[in-house]
Amino acid sequence: MHGVVGAIVMALLAFAPHLAAQSDPRVLAAIQLAQDGRADSARGQLAALERTLAPGDSAWPELLYGQAIVAGTADDARQRLQRVVVEHPLAPVADDAALRLAQLEYASLDHAAALRHLERFRGDHATSPLVPQAATWAARTLL
């Protein structure tokens, strides 16, 4: 069962349509590599980028988000998304990370956690263009 959930989670994250908040070309290039089937190379590029950035760098939240998108496991993705949401709540990718975190919990069949993340999304990102998607996921989770 874990393999099926992991595949669903990775599909949700790897082919996420909303990457408009991503602007760092290095992160975008790595995500493209993963979408082209070269996830190991993508993770390697982002690991190399992580070694060159200071945690206070403005690209840090995008790096974390990119690492979540190309993560090899649901736990790795969850950890990176959580870090964006908690450590960088005002970053341009924070709303996307919060929504992806809820989707990941939904795919992992933890609907209570998904609802908590969606409630937090509603409070923290009330003006986000992702509000309609978050509302759809909240409704789906409540069914």
PDB file of C-alpha atoms in Angstrom:
ATOM      1  CA  MET A   1       0.000   0.000   0.000  1.00  0.00           C
ATOM      2  CA  HIS A   2       2.855   2.389   0.828  1.00  0.00           C
ATOM      3  CA  GLY A   3       4.143   2.102  -2.761  1.00  0.00           C
ATOM      4  CA  VAL A   4       0.776   3.113  -4.209  1.00  0.00           C
ATOM      5  CA  VAL A   5       0.482   6.095  -1.859  1.00  0.00           C
ATOM      6  CA  GLY A   6       4.048   7.121  -2.662  1.00  0.00           C
ATOM      7  CA  ALA A   7       3.343   6.985  -6.389  1.00  0.00           C
ATOM      8  CA  ILE A   8       0.231   9.122  -5.965  1.00  0.00           C
ATOM      9  CA  VAL A   9       2.122  11.623  -3.840  1.00  0.00           C
ATOM     10  CA  MET A  10       4.979  11.870  -6.296  1.00  0.00           C
ATOM     11  CA  ALA A  11       2.533  12.360  -9.183  1.00  0.00           C
ATOM     12  CA  LEU A  12       0.817  15.153  -7.283  1.00  0.00           C
ATOM     13  CA  LEU A  13       4.083  16.892  -6.610  1.00  0.00           C
ATOM     14  CA  ALA A  14       6.111  16.202  -9.727  1.00  0.00           C
ATOM     15  CA  PHE A  15       3.482  17.399 -12.145  1.00  0.00           C
ATOM     16  CA  ALA A  16       2.166  20.277 -10.099  1.00  0.00           C
ATOM     17  CA  PRO A  17       0.768  22.778 -12.586  1.00  0.00           C
ATOM     18  CA  HIS A  18       1.297  25.821 -10.393  1.00  0.00           C
ATOM     19  CA  LEU A  19       4.943  26.788 -10.578  1.00  0.00           C
ATOM     20  CA  ALA A  20       4.400  30.465 -11.309  1.00  0.00           C
ATOM     21  CA  ALA A  21       5.877  31.425  -7.939  1.00  0.00           C
ATOM     22  CA  GLN A  22       9.086  29.647  -8.901  1.00  0.00           C
ATOM     23  CA  SER A  23      11.463  32.103 -10.486  1.00  0.00           C
ATOM     24  CA  ASP A  24      14.961  30.814  -9.801  1.00  0.00           C
ATOM     25  CA  PRO A  25      16.169  29.339 -13.102  1.00  0.00           C
ATOM     26  CA  ARG A  26      18.383  26.809 -11.301  1.00  0.00           C
ATOM     27  CA  VAL A  27      15.406  25.377  -9.408  1.00  0.00           C
ATOM     28  CA  LEU A  28      13.188  25.441 -12.491  1.00  0.00           C
ATOM     29  CA  ALA A  29      15.855  23.585 -14.484  1.00  0.00           C
ATOM     30  CA  ALA A  30      16.036  20.878 -11.823  1.00  0.00           C
ATOM     31  CA  ILE A  31      12.249  20.478 -11.782  1.00  0.00           C
ATOM     32  CA  GLN A  32      12.296  20.171 -15.558  1.00  0.00           C
ATOM     33  CA  LEU A  33      14.905  17.426 -15.284  1.00  0.00           C
ATOM     34  CA  ALA A  34      12.625  15.521 -12.906  1.00  0.00           C
ATOM     35  CA  GLN A  35       9.666  15.952 -15.225  1.00  0.00           C
ATOM     36  CA  ASP A  36      11.826  14.572 -18.022  1.00  0.00           C
ATOM     37  CA  GLY A  37      12.414  11.414 -15.982  1.00  0.00           C
ATOM     38  CA  ARG A  38      15.770  12.370 -14.511  1.00  0.00           C
ATOM     39  CA  ALA A  39      14.744  12.798 -10.871  1.00  0.00           C
ATOM     40  CA  ASP A  40      18.101  11.626  -9.487  1.00  0.00           C
ATOM     41  CA  SER A  41      19.904  14.275 -11.524  1.00  0.00           C
ATOM     42  CA  ALA A  42      17.401  16.882 -10.369  1.00  0.00           C
ATOM     43  CA  ARG A  43      17.944  15.975  -6.719  1.00  0.00           C
ATOM     44  CA  GLY A  44      21.708  16.136  -7.278  1.00  0.00           C
ATOM     45  CA  GLN A  45      21.503  19.590  -8.835  1.00  0.00           C
ATOM     46  CA  LEU A  46      19.385  20.888  -5.977  1.00  0.00           C
ATOM     47  CA  ALA A  47      21.721  19.338  -3.390  1.00  0.00           C
ATOM     48  CA  ALA A  48      24.633  21.122  -5.063  1.00  0.00           C
ATOM     49  CA  LEU A  49      22.679  24.388  -5.056  1.00  0.00           C
ATOM     50  CA  GLU A  50      21.887  23.904  -1.356  1.00  0.00           C
ATOM     51  CA  ARG A  51      25.604  23.709  -0.588  1.00  0.00           C
ATOM     52  CA  THR A  52      26.161  27.099  -2.258  1.00  0.00           C
ATOM     53  CA  LEU A  53      23.275  29.015  -0.646  1.00  0.00           C
ATOM     54  CA  ALA A  54      23.103  30.432   2.846  1.00  0.00           C
ATOM     55  CA  PRO A  55      19.848  29.655   4.680  1.00  0.00           C
ATOM     56  CA  GLY A  56      18.978  33.373   4.662  1.00  0.00           C
ATOM     57  CA  ASP A  57      19.340  33.621   0.877  1.00  0.00           C
ATOM     58  CA  SER A  58      16.184  34.785  -0.892  1.00  0.00           C
ATOM     59  CA  ALA A  59      16.317  31.651  -3.080  1.00  0.00           C
ATOM     60  CA  TRP A  60      16.208  29.336  -0.041  1.00  0.00           C
ATOM     61  CA  PRO A  61      12.386  28.871   0.068  1.00  0.00           C
ATOM     62  CA  GLU A  62      12.365  28.086  -3.662  1.00  0.00           C
ATOM     63  CA  LEU A  63      15.158  25.593  -3.142  1.00  0.00           C
ATOM     64  CA  LEU A  64      13.197  23.839  -0.396  1.00  0.00           C
ATOM     65  CA  TYR A  65      10.071  23.823  -2.539  1.00  0.00           C
ATOM     66  CA  GLY A  66      12.010  22.469  -5.514  1.00  0.00           C
ATOM     67  CA  GLN A  67      13.494  19.737  -3.317  1.00  0.00           C
ATOM     68  CA  ALA A  68       9.961  18.788  -2.265  1.00  0.00           C
ATOM     69  CA  ILE A  69       8.805  18.608  -5.872  1.00  0.00           C
ATOM     70  CA  VAL A  70      11.605  16.220  -6.855  1.00  0.00           C
ATOM     71  CA  ALA A  71      11.836  14.331  -3.539  1.00  0.00           C
ATOM     72  CA  GLY A  72      12.336  10.599  -3.698  1.00  0.00           C
ATOM     73  CA  THR A  73       9.955   9.867  -0.830  1.00  0.00           C
ATOM     74  CA  ALA A  74       6.775  11.314   0.599  1.00  0.00           C
ATOM     75  CA  ASP A  75       8.547  11.925   3.911  1.00  0.00           C
ATOM     76  CA  ASP A  76      11.267  13.981   2.227  1.00  0.00           C
ATOM     77  CA  ALA A  77       8.645  15.995   0.352  1.00  0.00           C
ATOM     78  CA  ARG A  78       6.633  16.535   3.541  1.00  0.00           C
ATOM     79  CA  GLN A  79       9.686  17.738   5.460  1.00  0.00           C
ATOM     80  CA  ARG A  80      10.684  20.269   2.788  1.00  0.00           C
ATOM     81  CA  LEU A  81       7.135  21.575   2.309  1.00  0.00           C
ATOM     82  CA  GLN A  82       6.699  21.927   6.063  1.00  0.00           C
ATOM     83  CA  ARG A  83       9.909  23.929   6.260  1.00  0.00           C
ATOM     84  CA  VAL A  84       8.668  26.339   3.587  1.00  0.00           C
ATOM     85  CA  VAL A  85       5.339  26.779   5.356  1.00  0.00           C
ATOM     86  CA  VAL A  86       6.829  27.275   8.831  1.00  0.00           C
ATOM     87  CA  GLU A  87      10.194  28.948   8.174  1.00  0.00           C
ATOM     88  CA  HIS A  88       9.225  31.073   5.152  1.00  0.00           C
ATOM     89  CA  PRO A  89       5.495  31.880   5.465  1.00  0.00           C
ATOM     90  CA  LEU A  90       5.807  35.065   3.395  1.00  0.00           C
ATOM     91  CA  ALA A  91       7.777  33.541   0.517  1.00  0.00           C
ATOM     92  CA  PRO A  92       6.092  33.531  -2.900  1.00  0.00           C
ATOM     93  CA  VAL A  93       6.021  29.711  -2.820  1.00  0.00           C
ATOM     94  CA  ALA A  94       4.524  29.445   0.681  1.00  0.00           C
ATOM     95  CA  ASP A  95       0.920  29.231  -0.513  1.00  0.00           C
ATOM     96  CA  ASP A  96       1.800  26.565  -3.055  1.00  0.00           C
ATOM     97  CA  ALA A  97       3.796  24.646  -0.456  1.00  0.00           C
ATOM     98  CA  ALA A  98       0.872  24.753   1.984  1.00  0.00           C
ATOM     99  CA  LEU A  99      -1.530  23.435  -0.650  1.00  0.00           C
ATOM    100  CA  ARG A 100       0.902  20.698  -1.761  1.00  0.00           C
ATOM    101  CA  LEU A 101       1.370  19.693   1.863  1.00  0.00           C
ATOM    102  CA  ALA A 102      -2.396  19.241   2.240  1.00  0.00           C
ATOM    103  CA  GLN A 103      -2.505  17.245  -1.007  1.00  0.00           C
ATOM    104  CA  LEU A 104       0.324  15.045   0.193  1.00  0.00           C
ATOM    105  CA  GLU A 105      -1.529  14.322   3.447  1.00  0.00           C
ATOM    106  CA  TYR A 106      -4.701  13.586   1.486  1.00  0.00           C
ATOM    107  CA  ALA A 107      -2.830  11.147  -0.761  1.00  0.00           C
ATOM    108  CA  SER A 108      -1.353   9.533   2.354  1.00  0.00           C
ATOM    109  CA  LEU A 109      -4.935   9.043   3.580  1.00  0.00           C
ATOM    110  CA  ASP A 110      -4.433  11.352   6.560  1.00  0.00           C
ATOM    111  CA  HIS A 111      -7.510  13.472   5.985  1.00  0.00           C
ATOM    112  CA  ALA A 112      -7.358  15.074   9.423  1.00  0.00           C
ATOM    113  CA  ALA A 113      -3.865  16.400   8.699  1.00  0.00           C
ATOM    114  CA  ALA A 114      -4.968  17.512   5.230  1.00  0.00           C
ATOM    115  CA  LEU A 115      -7.826  19.512   6.766  1.00  0.00           C
ATOM    116  CA  ARG A 116      -5.490  21.112   9.311  1.00  0.00           C
ATOM    117  CA  HIS A 117      -3.194  22.239   6.508  1.00  0.00           C
ATOM    118  CA  LEU A 118      -6.121  23.541   4.468  1.00  0.00           C
ATOM    119  CA  GLU A 119      -7.451  25.496   7.464  1.00  0.00           C
ATOM    120  CA  ARG A 120      -4.020  26.996   7.957  1.00  0.00           C
ATOM    121  CA  PHE A 121      -3.905  27.787   4.247  1.00  0.00           C
ATOM    122  CA  ARG A 122      -7.222  29.614   4.525  1.00  0.00           C
ATOM    123  CA  GLY A 123      -5.939  31.707   7.420  1.00  0.00           C
ATOM    124  CA  ASP A 124      -2.464  32.398   6.084  1.00  0.00           C
ATOM    125  CA  HIS A 125      -3.162  32.775   2.366  1.00  0.00           C
ATOM    126  CA  ALA A 126      -6.681  34.196   2.101  1.00  0.00           C
ATOM    127  CA  THR A 127      -5.762  36.322  -0.934  1.00  0.00           C
ATOM    128  CA  SER A 128      -3.804  33.623  -2.782  1.00  0.00           C
ATOM    129  CA  PRO A 129      -4.815  32.759  -6.336  1.00  0.00           C
ATOM    130  CA  LEU A 130      -4.782  29.145  -5.100  1.00  0.00           C
ATOM    131  CA  VAL A 131      -7.806  29.656  -2.804  1.00  0.00           C
ATOM    132  CA  PRO A 132     -10.232  27.999  -5.274  1.00  0.00           C
ATOM    133  CA  GLN A 133      -7.977  24.930  -5.521  1.00  0.00           C
ATOM    134  CA  ALA A 134      -7.627  24.793  -1.734  1.00  0.00           C
ATOM    135  CA  ALA A 135     -11.420  25.015  -1.366  1.00  0.00           C
ATOM    136  CA  THR A 136     -11.846  22.150  -3.825  1.00  0.00           C
ATOM    137  CA  TRP A 137      -9.383  20.026  -1.876  1.00  0.00           C
ATOM    138  CA  ALA A 138     -11.121  20.911   1.403  1.00  0.00           C
ATOM    139  CA  ALA A 139     -14.466  19.813  -0.043  1.00  0.00           C
ATOM    140  CA  ARG A 140     -12.936  16.606  -1.396  1.00  0.00           C
ATOM    141  CA  THR A 141     -11.345  15.892   1.968  1.00  0.00           C
ATOM    142  CA  LEU A 142     -14.634  16.379   3.799  1.00  0.00           C
ATOM    143  CA  LEU A 143     -16.502  13.909   1.561  1.00  0.00           C
TER     144      LEU A 143
END
